[in-house]
Amino acid sequence: MFLLRIFKIATKKKFLTLIILISVTFNIFGGTTGDTIIYNNPNKFKLIGYQLANLEDKSSKLTINDILNPINQKKFIKQESDVFTSPPSNSAYWFKFNVQNNSKEDIWFEAGGSYSAWEIDFYRPDSLGNYSYPVKTGALRTSNNKEYPSQFYCLKLANGQEENVKTFYVRIKSGVSPELPFFIGTIKALNAKNNEIYFITYAFLGMMAIMFLYNLFLFFATKDKIYLSYVFFVFMNAICYTFNNNFSFFGDNFWWWNKHIAWQFLGDLSSTIFILHFLNLKKTLPISFKIYLILITSDFIIAILNLFGLETVLLMDEYVLVSMLLIINTIFTGIYLLIKGHRNAKFFMLSWSFLLISIVIFMMVINGLLPYNLLTRYSVYLGISIEALLFSMALADRFNILKKEKEEALVENVRLIQNNNIILEKIVKERTEDLAFKNEKLHVVLENINQQKEQISKQNKELYKMNKYNEEMTNMIVHDLKNPLNIILNLAENELVLQSGKTMMNLVMNILNVYKNKETQMSLDKNNFSLLNISKTAINEVLFLAKLKNISIETEINKKTIVNIDKDIIIRVFINILNNAIKFTPYNGKIFINSEKDKQNKIKVSISDTGKGIPKDQLHVVFEKFGQVIDRKSINANSSGIGLTYCKIAVEAHGGIIGVDSEEGVGSTFWFMLSESGEIEHPILTSEEENINTSDLEKDFIKSMVFELNKLEFYEVGEILKIINKFEATKYPNIKIFAEKIKNAVFSGNLVEYDRLLYLE
């Protein structure tokens, strides 16, 4: 499509030196120059280019009065060819000619077509020889200004009765390189000429329409994008070439002339896309592919500048330069691939040869090197049509090749399928025989497996019975140990004996609960409690052991932190982790307890010690039942691990998680997550469960009793009974009921019930 630009290039004769040398002999067909144009034959039009004089108005501001000035009259020069051409510029051109009508019919002047003649001011003399108001017409003026309805601008010169010589002036301005052949003749003669031009144009459009529809059909049939690119190429060729040959489809919409470069860029783009696909340049010649991309990008930038306000005439030099580079790259690409034997390069160069020949003929015509007639002037239509036809034939050949390849592939597939069937039959036969042999062996193996399975099943049943017996024995022993331990705890007065008993009781309860919750979910009695109070209760239980090793226990828990938990279970979690920390922390060590809240309102409780730490390769067994951390120095297990297993079961039953971080030689941090509750902890003495309807005075007495009892440990039975007897002496019945409950909890060794009764805000 970018060959269209050769039209503009052709007007610059410095590009045609070679062509002029080749075709100078044809100049004998040029017309002659005379002062007065005499028109005699009303049946023929007359080309008057050689008989005109022209003047370039570089300012575009000269008026008819300025032109009539003798000084400017001397500046008119005789035209040197039948067709006036010039490079694109902002100049206006004035033309002067003398006409004598001897045809006895009205004669008209044809001043060019819509592509070149953007503004036409035609001055005809009145009866006194004066030039007053011009006829204003042209591509950038409405079609209502035309004196005669035609694709070309026809202006009346003289009536049939006027035989005197008249001088006419025409001012023409164009935004592109003008190509202006001037004719005079009767309407009949001009219409006959123009009808031949219409016929040639419509024949060209018909040919392009056939190529368009045929290849569109091929695209839908094959889904091959090259046909779609060709359809785009044909469509833009038809629009752009006819527009550049004075046939506009756009009426009085002046945008198409003012933005000439912007929209004709689509023609260049269509040609580039088609060439890239047709020659498959991305694979066959990558360097040419990259050059095309660079040039078409440059073309696009020029089009954008034109679209957003820069005049066509100001961009024409760059426009022409890019065009020339595209043409040169196309020629060299075609020749290179032709030498390399590329199949499509033959069609490509043959098609382009016809187009180039037609372009050369056109250039020679408008520069006066060949005679101007309809065949030579519109030779480009023929060149484009042959080019499009040859490309279409090449694509049809591509379609036939694809069809042939498809048929060959189908035959090959059938052959392969037949061969595969033979091979498969042979393989199936071999496999069938092999499977029959293996089935026999497998049958023997299965019989052996079934026998082993029966033996394993018997062993499993025996193991299950033994395991069940072990669990029942363990539970029975734990239950049998629990009651004597309660009695020892109640009667022991030596603090070391008491603490050892409590440790033993805790271990027994751990074992009992781990086995109890192995197959069933731990049952929870959840309520809202102060996390600080829970931790303090646990610390009191292990404080004696810590003092034995001079270990300090520090707590940093917000006293307002309320958690929704089963109080007794979480106290045991604290106790188990604290016992573990005390066991592995050396003398004079430290234990830290702290809590923090995350973004999901979960409370993370951390218990850190300054012990020897846990090796990284043993962290995974810490919470397993009977998981034991081996001391590398002693090669002995330091703990049964049952207490931490209980902690894992308890925390997970609360919907939380538990973990440990440890570094050898530094210490360990056991942590677990609990759910926070924003509610206020519920006082035990006002619950429906206790059903004690106390007066304010009774509440004060009970609070005093609880305050004194909290100073004592659970095993200090004698001191507890003294306080209870003191308050039982009162006359208030509710105080006596509460005291009786405290006694029952102490005598039964029920530490959980005792703590529950003492829990009072």
mmCIF file of C-alpha atoms in Angstrom, residues 181-497:
data_model
loop_
_atom_site.group_PDB
_atom_site.id
_atom_site.type_symbol
_atom_site.label_atom_id
_atom_site.label_comp_id
_atom_site.label_asym_id
_atom_site.label_seq_id
_atom_site.Cartn_x
_atom_site.Cartn_y
_atom_site.Cartn_z
ATOM 1 C CA PRO A 181 -4.279 17.647 -16.223
ATOM 2 C CA PHE A 182 -6.381 20.502 -17.740
ATOM 3 C CA PHE A 183 -9.034 19.815 -20.389
ATOM 4 C CA ILE A 184 -11.504 21.887 -22.375
ATOM 5 C CA GLY A 185 -14.449 20.636 -24.377
ATOM 6 C CA THR A 186 -18.181 20.415 -24.564
ATOM 7 C CA ILE A 187 -20.115 18.648 -21.824
ATOM 8 C CA LYS A 188 -20.698 15.788 -24.234
ATOM 9 C CA ALA A 189 -16.979 15.373 -24.936
ATOM 10 C CA LEU A 190 -15.969 15.678 -21.277
ATOM 11 C CA ASN A 191 -18.705 13.258 -20.174
ATOM 12 C CA ALA A 192 -17.558 10.731 -22.767
ATOM 13 C CA LYS A 193 -14.026 10.944 -21.355
ATOM 14 C CA ASN A 194 -15.195 10.776 -17.749
ATOM 15 C CA ASN A 195 -17.490 7.826 -18.477
ATOM 16 C CA GLU A 196 -14.470 5.892 -19.675
ATOM 17 C CA ILE A 197 -12.695 6.794 -16.418
ATOM 18 C CA TYR A 198 -15.757 5.644 -14.421
ATOM 19 C CA PHE A 199 -15.767 2.362 -16.324
ATOM 20 C CA ILE A 200 -12.064 1.762 -15.595
ATOM 21 C CA THR A 201 -12.567 2.648 -11.915
ATOM 22 C CA TYR A 202 -15.618 0.449 -11.430
ATOM 23 C CA ALA A 203 -13.898 -2.421 -13.241
ATOM 24 C CA PHE A 204 -10.994 -2.021 -10.805
ATOM 25 C CA LEU A 205 -13.344 -1.966 -7.797
ATOM 26 C CA GLY A 206 -15.182 -5.024 -9.143
ATOM 27 C CA MET A 207 -11.919 -6.951 -9.463
ATOM 28 C CA MET A 208 -10.922 -5.972 -5.911
ATOM 29 C CA ALA A 209 -14.377 -6.949 -4.591
ATOM 30 C CA ILE A 210 -14.030 -10.417 -6.161
ATOM 31 C CA MET A 211 -10.597 -10.862 -4.573
ATOM 32 C CA PHE A 212 -12.002 -9.599 -1.252
ATOM 33 C CA LEU A 213 -14.950 -12.010 -1.150
ATOM 34 C CA TYR A 214 -13.003 -15.007 -2.496
ATOM 35 C CA ASN A 215 -10.253 -14.722 0.088
ATOM 36 C CA LEU A 216 -12.731 -13.950 2.867
ATOM 37 C CA PHE A 217 -14.358 -17.274 2.021
ATOM 38 C CA LEU A 218 -10.945 -18.978 2.165
ATOM 39 C CA PHE A 219 -10.327 -17.436 5.582
ATOM 40 C CA PHE A 220 -13.575 -18.839 6.996
ATOM 41 C CA ALA A 221 -12.797 -22.191 5.371
ATOM 42 C CA THR A 222 -9.212 -22.510 6.669
ATOM 43 C CA LYS A 223 -9.067 -20.111 9.649
ATOM 44 C CA ASP A 224 -5.612 -19.149 8.308
ATOM 45 C CA LYS A 225 -4.787 -15.559 9.311
ATOM 46 C CA ILE A 226 -2.882 -14.881 6.086
ATOM 47 C CA TYR A 227 -6.190 -14.760 4.196
ATOM 48 C CA LEU A 228 -7.559 -12.242 6.671
ATOM 49 C CA SER A 229 -4.455 -10.063 6.225
ATOM 50 C CA TYR A 230 -4.924 -10.275 2.445
ATOM 51 C CA VAL A 231 -8.598 -9.265 2.743
ATOM 52 C CA PHE A 232 -7.502 -6.223 4.779
ATOM 53 C CA PHE A 233 -4.811 -5.483 2.153
ATOM 54 C CA VAL A 234 -7.307 -5.657 -0.757
ATOM 55 C CA PHE A 235 -9.883 -3.504 1.019
ATOM 56 C CA MET A 236 -7.395 -0.710 1.842
ATOM 57 C CA ASN A 237 -5.943 -0.836 -1.702
ATOM 58 C CA ALA A 238 -9.407 -0.342 -3.166
ATOM 59 C CA ILE A 239 -10.216 2.615 -0.879
ATOM 60 C CA CYS A 240 -6.848 4.393 -1.055
ATOM 61 C CA TYR A 241 -6.103 3.995 -4.773
ATOM 62 C CA THR A 242 -9.526 5.183 -5.869
ATOM 63 C CA PHE A 243 -9.351 8.138 -3.452
ATOM 64 C CA ASN A 244 -5.929 9.086 -4.824
ATOM 65 C CA ASN A 245 -7.394 8.904 -8.335
ATOM 66 C CA ASN A 246 -10.059 11.535 -7.573
ATOM 67 C CA PHE A 247 -12.874 9.176 -6.522
ATOM 68 C CA SER A 248 -14.037 9.999 -3.007
ATOM 69 C CA PHE A 249 -16.522 7.964 -0.984
ATOM 70 C CA PHE A 250 -16.678 10.575 1.749
ATOM 71 C CA GLY A 251 -18.782 13.393 0.269
ATOM 72 C CA ASP A 252 -18.260 16.805 1.854
ATOM 73 C CA ASN A 253 -16.503 15.404 4.939
ATOM 74 C CA PHE A 254 -13.270 17.423 4.716
ATOM 75 C CA TRP A 255 -11.616 15.401 7.533
ATOM 76 C CA TRP A 256 -10.463 12.797 4.991
ATOM 77 C CA TRP A 257 -8.429 15.423 3.109
ATOM 78 C CA ASN A 258 -7.080 17.292 6.144
ATOM 79 C CA LYS A 259 -6.049 14.006 7.815
ATOM 80 C CA HIS A 260 -4.879 12.394 4.592
ATOM 81 C CA ILE A 261 -1.721 10.819 6.015
ATOM 82 C CA ALA A 262 -3.441 9.670 9.227
ATOM 83 C CA TRP A 263 -6.030 7.392 7.636
ATOM 84 C CA GLN A 264 -3.927 6.259 4.656
ATOM 85 C CA PHE A 265 -1.495 4.849 7.236
ATOM 86 C CA LEU A 266 -3.966 1.950 7.456
ATOM 87 C CA GLY A 267 -3.129 1.174 3.842
ATOM 88 C CA ASP A 268 0.576 1.014 4.647
ATOM 89 C CA LEU A 269 -0.185 -1.119 7.697
ATOM 90 C CA SER A 270 -2.277 -3.567 5.656
ATOM 91 C CA SER A 271 0.508 -3.959 3.079
ATOM 92 C CA THR A 272 3.150 -4.514 5.790
ATOM 93 C CA ILE A 273 1.059 -7.091 7.661
ATOM 94 C CA PHE A 274 0.368 -8.999 4.446
ATOM 95 C CA ILE A 275 4.045 -9.022 3.399
ATOM 96 C CA LEU A 276 5.120 -10.229 6.869
ATOM 97 C CA HIS A 277 2.591 -13.093 6.704
ATOM 98 C CA PHE A 278 3.038 -13.936 3.021
ATOM 99 C CA LEU A 279 6.842 -14.221 3.222
ATOM 100 C CA ASN A 280 6.829 -15.398 6.859
ATOM 101 C CA LEU A 281 9.636 -12.919 7.508
ATOM 102 C CA LYS A 282 9.801 -13.544 11.247
ATOM 103 C CA LYS A 283 11.354 -16.938 10.440
ATOM 104 C CA THR A 284 12.734 -16.576 6.911
ATOM 105 C CA LEU A 285 14.437 -13.163 7.309
ATOM 106 C CA PRO A 286 14.276 -11.768 10.885
ATOM 107 C CA ILE A 287 16.383 -8.671 10.070
ATOM 108 C CA SER A 288 13.885 -7.595 7.407
ATOM 109 C CA PHE A 289 11.046 -8.276 9.846
ATOM 110 C CA LYS A 290 12.638 -5.891 12.385
ATOM 111 C CA ILE A 291 13.205 -3.201 9.710
ATOM 112 C CA TYR A 292 9.538 -3.373 8.739
ATOM 113 C CA LEU A 293 8.533 -2.959 12.388
ATOM 114 C CA ILE A 294 10.782 0.097 12.786
ATOM 115 C CA LEU A 295 9.540 1.724 9.569
ATOM 116 C CA ILE A 296 5.851 1.054 10.190
ATOM 117 C CA THR A 297 6.269 2.434 13.723
ATOM 118 C CA SER A 298 7.799 5.601 12.233
ATOM 119 C CA ASP A 299 4.895 5.748 9.794
ATOM 120 C CA PHE A 300 2.476 5.426 12.702
ATOM 121 C CA ILE A 301 4.119 8.340 14.539
ATOM 122 C CA ILE A 302 3.765 10.545 11.430
ATOM 123 C CA ALA A 303 0.109 9.505 11.148
ATOM 124 C CA ILE A 304 -0.522 10.394 14.794
ATOM 125 C CA LEU A 305 1.071 13.830 14.305
ATOM 126 C CA ASN A 306 -1.196 14.411 11.317
ATOM 127 C CA LEU A 307 -4.238 13.158 13.203
ATOM 128 C CA PHE A 308 -3.669 15.553 16.095
ATOM 129 C CA GLY A 309 -3.171 18.733 14.134
ATOM 130 C CA LEU A 310 0.055 18.851 12.103
ATOM 131 C CA GLU A 311 -0.715 19.674 8.466
ATOM 132 C CA THR A 312 -0.150 17.112 5.745
ATOM 133 C CA VAL A 313 2.170 19.411 3.808
ATOM 134 C CA LEU A 314 4.494 19.815 6.810
ATOM 135 C CA LEU A 315 4.841 16.044 7.227
ATOM 136 C CA MET A 316 5.191 15.151 3.543
ATOM 137 C CA ASP A 317 9.020 14.992 3.451
ATOM 138 C CA GLU A 318 9.115 12.502 6.351
ATOM 139 C CA TYR A 319 6.151 10.676 4.827
ATOM 140 C CA VAL A 320 7.996 10.270 1.520
ATOM 141 C CA LEU A 321 11.259 9.223 3.215
ATOM 142 C CA VAL A 322 9.569 6.414 5.159
ATOM 143 C CA SER A 323 7.780 5.381 1.946
ATOM 144 C CA MET A 324 11.044 5.146 0.009
ATOM 145 C CA LEU A 325 12.663 3.060 2.779
ATOM 146 C CA LEU A 326 9.681 0.689 2.857
ATOM 147 C CA ILE A 327 9.883 0.236 -0.935
ATOM 148 C CA ILE A 328 13.657 -0.363 -0.836
ATOM 149 C CA ASN A 329 13.325 -2.884 2.011
ATOM 150 C CA THR A 330 10.538 -4.675 0.133
ATOM 151 C CA ILE A 331 12.556 -4.943 -3.088
ATOM 152 C CA PHE A 332 15.716 -6.201 -1.380
ATOM 153 C CA THR A 333 13.703 -8.663 0.764
ATOM 154 C CA GLY A 334 11.961 -10.091 -2.317
ATOM 155 C CA ILE A 335 15.202 -10.428 -4.297
ATOM 156 C CA TYR A 336 17.051 -12.060 -1.383
ATOM 157 C CA LEU A 337 14.316 -14.633 -0.755
ATOM 158 C CA LEU A 338 14.004 -15.280 -4.510
ATOM 159 C CA ILE A 339 17.717 -16.114 -4.663
ATOM 160 C CA LYS A 340 17.310 -18.378 -1.620
ATOM 161 C CA GLY A 341 14.561 -20.293 -3.442
ATOM 162 C CA HIS A 342 11.645 -19.220 -1.233
ATOM 163 C CA ARG A 343 8.457 -20.508 -2.903
ATOM 164 C CA ASN A 344 6.281 -17.444 -2.222
ATOM 165 C CA ALA A 345 9.061 -15.039 -3.256
ATOM 166 C CA LYS A 346 8.426 -15.943 -6.918
ATOM 167 C CA PHE A 347 4.788 -14.862 -6.729
ATOM 168 C CA PHE A 348 5.762 -11.869 -4.644
ATOM 169 C CA MET A 349 8.363 -10.456 -7.057
ATOM 170 C CA LEU A 350 6.207 -11.184 -10.114
ATOM 171 C CA SER A 351 3.244 -9.347 -8.545
ATOM 172 C CA TRP A 352 5.378 -6.406 -7.514
ATOM 173 C CA SER A 353 6.980 -6.226 -10.947
ATOM 174 C CA PHE A 354 3.614 -5.529 -12.578
ATOM 175 C CA LEU A 355 2.841 -2.883 -9.972
ATOM 176 C CA LEU A 356 6.243 -1.234 -10.332
ATOM 177 C CA ILE A 357 5.938 -1.153 -14.146
ATOM 178 C CA SER A 358 2.540 0.529 -13.882
ATOM 179 C CA ILE A 359 3.954 3.057 -11.397
ATOM 180 C CA VAL A 360 6.849 3.871 -13.752
ATOM 181 C CA ILE A 361 4.413 4.396 -16.643
ATOM 182 C CA PHE A 362 2.319 6.704 -14.473
ATOM 183 C CA MET A 363 5.361 8.763 -13.431
ATOM 184 C CA MET A 364 6.500 9.142 -17.034
ATOM 185 C CA VAL A 365 3.022 10.316 -18.059
ATOM 186 C CA ILE A 366 2.656 13.035 -15.432
ATOM 187 C CA ASN A 367 6.170 14.266 -16.178
ATOM 188 C CA GLY A 368 5.530 14.519 -19.915
ATOM 189 C CA LEU A 369 7.742 11.601 -20.934
ATOM 190 C CA LEU A 370 4.820 9.544 -22.262
ATOM 191 C CA PRO A 371 1.593 10.757 -23.901
ATOM 192 C CA TYR A 372 -1.338 11.368 -21.589
ATOM 193 C CA ASN A 373 -4.290 9.078 -22.306
ATOM 194 C CA LEU A 374 -6.635 6.972 -20.222
ATOM 195 C CA LEU A 375 -4.586 3.794 -20.670
ATOM 196 C CA THR A 376 -1.296 5.369 -19.554
ATOM 197 C CA ARG A 377 -2.845 7.626 -16.859
ATOM 198 C CA TYR A 378 -4.744 4.777 -15.194
ATOM 199 C CA SER A 379 -2.120 2.095 -15.767
ATOM 200 C CA VAL A 380 -1.788 1.830 -11.975
ATOM 201 C CA TYR A 381 -5.290 0.326 -11.756
ATOM 202 C CA LEU A 382 -4.175 -2.425 -14.111
ATOM 203 C CA GLY A 383 -0.922 -2.979 -12.200
ATOM 204 C CA ILE A 384 -2.729 -3.237 -8.846
ATOM 205 C CA SER A 385 -5.360 -5.579 -10.275
ATOM 206 C CA ILE A 386 -2.715 -7.921 -11.708
ATOM 207 C CA GLU A 387 -0.807 -7.742 -8.401
ATOM 208 C CA ALA A 388 -3.927 -8.608 -6.404
ATOM 209 C CA LEU A 389 -4.828 -11.399 -8.828
ATOM 210 C CA LEU A 390 -1.358 -12.958 -8.639
ATOM 211 C CA PHE A 391 -1.324 -12.732 -4.835
ATOM 212 C CA SER A 392 -4.757 -14.334 -4.781
ATOM 213 C CA MET A 393 -3.491 -17.120 -7.040
ATOM 214 C CA ALA A 394 -0.547 -17.610 -4.700
ATOM 215 C CA LEU A 395 -2.905 -17.884 -1.736
ATOM 216 C CA ALA A 396 -5.119 -20.266 -3.704
ATOM 217 C CA ASP A 397 -1.999 -22.302 -4.391
ATOM 218 C CA ARG A 398 -1.306 -22.202 -0.653
ATOM 219 C CA PHE A 399 -4.851 -23.490 -0.075
ATOM 220 C CA ASN A 400 -4.266 -26.340 -2.553
ATOM 221 C CA ILE A 401 -0.948 -27.150 -0.877
ATOM 222 C CA LEU A 402 -2.638 -27.235 2.516
ATOM 223 C CA LYS A 403 -5.380 -29.425 1.093
ATOM 224 C CA LYS A 404 -2.833 -31.767 -0.482
ATOM 225 C CA GLU A 405 -0.807 -31.885 2.723
ATOM 226 C CA LYS A 406 -3.972 -32.644 4.651
ATOM 227 C CA GLU A 407 -4.838 -35.508 2.266
ATOM 228 C CA GLU A 408 -1.279 -36.853 2.453
ATOM 229 C CA ALA A 409 -1.387 -36.588 6.231
ATOM 230 C CA LEU A 410 -4.704 -38.465 6.226
ATOM 231 C CA VAL A 411 -3.258 -41.264 4.077
ATOM 232 C CA GLU A 412 -0.195 -41.388 6.309
ATOM 233 C CA ASN A 413 -2.411 -41.519 9.404
ATOM 234 C CA VAL A 414 -4.392 -44.420 7.929
ATOM 235 C CA ARG A 415 -1.134 -46.253 7.155
ATOM 236 C CA LEU A 416 0.187 -45.594 10.656
ATOM 237 C CA ILE A 417 -3.093 -46.757 12.202
ATOM 238 C CA GLN A 418 -2.973 -49.991 10.204
ATOM 239 C CA ASN A 419 0.652 -50.594 11.197
ATOM 240 C CA ASN A 420 -0.160 -49.759 14.785
ATOM 241 C CA ASN A 421 -3.087 -52.185 14.745
ATOM 242 C CA ILE A 422 -0.793 -54.999 13.585
ATOM 243 C CA ILE A 423 1.759 -54.121 16.227
ATOM 244 C CA LEU A 424 -0.948 -53.820 18.889
ATOM 245 C CA GLU A 425 -2.420 -57.215 17.987
ATOM 246 C CA LYS A 426 1.008 -58.771 18.369
ATOM 247 C CA ILE A 427 1.605 -56.957 21.662
ATOM 248 C CA VAL A 428 -1.862 -57.932 22.962
ATOM 249 C CA LYS A 429 -1.221 -61.564 22.137
ATOM 250 C CA GLU A 430 2.146 -61.500 23.894
ATOM 251 C CA ARG A 431 0.718 -59.663 26.863
ATOM 252 C CA THR A 432 -2.228 -62.066 27.107
ATOM 253 C CA GLU A 433 0.099 -65.060 27.279
ATOM 254 C CA ASP A 434 2.302 -63.243 29.766
ATOM 255 C CA LEU A 435 -0.704 -62.301 31.900
ATOM 256 C CA ALA A 436 -1.967 -65.886 31.912
ATOM 257 C CA PHE A 437 1.412 -67.057 33.226
ATOM 258 C CA LYS A 438 1.553 -64.270 35.797
ATOM 259 C CA ASN A 439 -2.039 -64.996 36.905
ATOM 260 C CA GLU A 440 -1.038 -68.525 37.791
ATOM 261 C CA LYS A 441 1.889 -67.245 39.817
ATOM 262 C CA LEU A 442 -0.312 -64.579 41.375
ATOM 263 C CA HIS A 443 -2.863 -67.183 42.401
ATOM 264 C CA VAL A 444 -0.163 -69.018 44.336
ATOM 265 C CA VAL A 445 1.011 -65.743 45.909
ATOM 266 C CA LEU A 446 -2.563 -64.838 46.899
ATOM 267 C CA GLU A 447 -3.027 -68.166 48.659
ATOM 268 C CA ASN A 448 0.150 -67.474 50.650
ATOM 269 C CA ILE A 449 -1.037 -63.942 51.427
ATOM 270 C CA ASN A 450 -4.419 -65.190 52.637
ATOM 271 C CA GLN A 451 -2.720 -67.615 54.955
ATOM 272 C CA GLN A 452 -0.462 -64.848 56.287
ATOM 273 C CA LYS A 453 -3.501 -62.588 56.591
ATOM 274 C CA GLU A 454 -5.286 -65.104 58.790
ATOM 275 C CA GLN A 455 -2.193 -65.405 60.980
ATOM 276 C CA ILE A 456 -1.839 -61.617 61.241
ATOM 277 C CA SER A 457 -5.564 -61.280 62.059
ATOM 278 C CA LYS A 458 -5.209 -63.759 64.924
ATOM 279 C CA GLN A 459 -2.114 -61.929 66.199
ATOM 280 C CA ASN A 460 -3.940 -58.574 65.971
ATOM 281 C CA LYS A 461 -6.848 -59.886 68.010
ATOM 282 C CA GLU A 462 -4.445 -61.172 70.651
ATOM 283 C CA LEU A 463 -2.567 -57.848 70.659
ATOM 284 C CA TYR A 464 -5.865 -55.957 70.942
ATOM 285 C CA LYS A 465 -6.896 -58.066 73.933
ATOM 286 C CA MET A 466 -3.500 -57.508 75.562
ATOM 287 C CA ASN A 467 -3.666 -53.739 74.893
ATOM 288 C CA LYS A 468 -7.211 -53.573 76.247
ATOM 289 C CA TYR A 469 -6.097 -55.504 79.318
ATOM 290 C CA ASN A 470 -3.147 -53.100 79.801
ATOM 291 C CA GLU A 471 -5.401 -50.036 79.545
ATOM 292 C CA GLU A 472 -7.954 -51.498 81.959
ATOM 293 C CA MET A 473 -5.211 -52.416 84.398
ATOM 294 C CA THR A 474 -3.689 -48.922 84.080
ATOM 295 C CA ASN A 475 -7.058 -47.255 84.746
ATOM 296 C CA MET A 476 -7.752 -49.561 87.674
ATOM 297 C CA ILE A 477 -4.333 -48.890 89.194
ATOM 298 C CA VAL A 478 -4.740 -45.124 88.712
ATOM 299 C CA HIS A 479 -8.183 -45.199 90.359
ATOM 300 C CA ASP A 480 -6.872 -47.335 93.203
ATOM 301 C CA LEU A 481 -3.978 -44.880 93.752
ATOM 302 C CA LYS A 482 -6.197 -41.798 93.681
ATOM 303 C CA ASN A 483 -8.133 -42.337 96.934
ATOM 304 C CA PRO A 484 -5.109 -43.222 99.135
ATOM 305 C CA LEU A 485 -3.262 -40.224 97.751
ATOM 306 C CA ASN A 486 -6.190 -37.963 98.735
ATOM 307 C CA ILE A 487 -5.982 -39.290 102.304
ATOM 308 C CA ILE A 488 -2.191 -38.761 102.407
ATOM 309 C CA LEU A 489 -2.615 -35.210 101.142
ATOM 310 C CA ASN A 490 -5.267 -34.431 103.792
ATOM 311 C CA LEU A 491 -3.289 -35.864 106.702
ATOM 312 C CA ALA A 492 0.299 -34.967 105.726
ATOM 313 C CA GLU A 493 1.901 -32.269 107.847
ATOM 314 C CA ASN A 494 5.416 -32.362 106.403
ATOM 315 C CA GLU A 495 5.511 -29.955 103.459
ATOM 316 C CA LEU A 496 7.891 -32.109 101.389
ATOM 317 C CA VAL A 497 5.652 -35.150 101.843
#
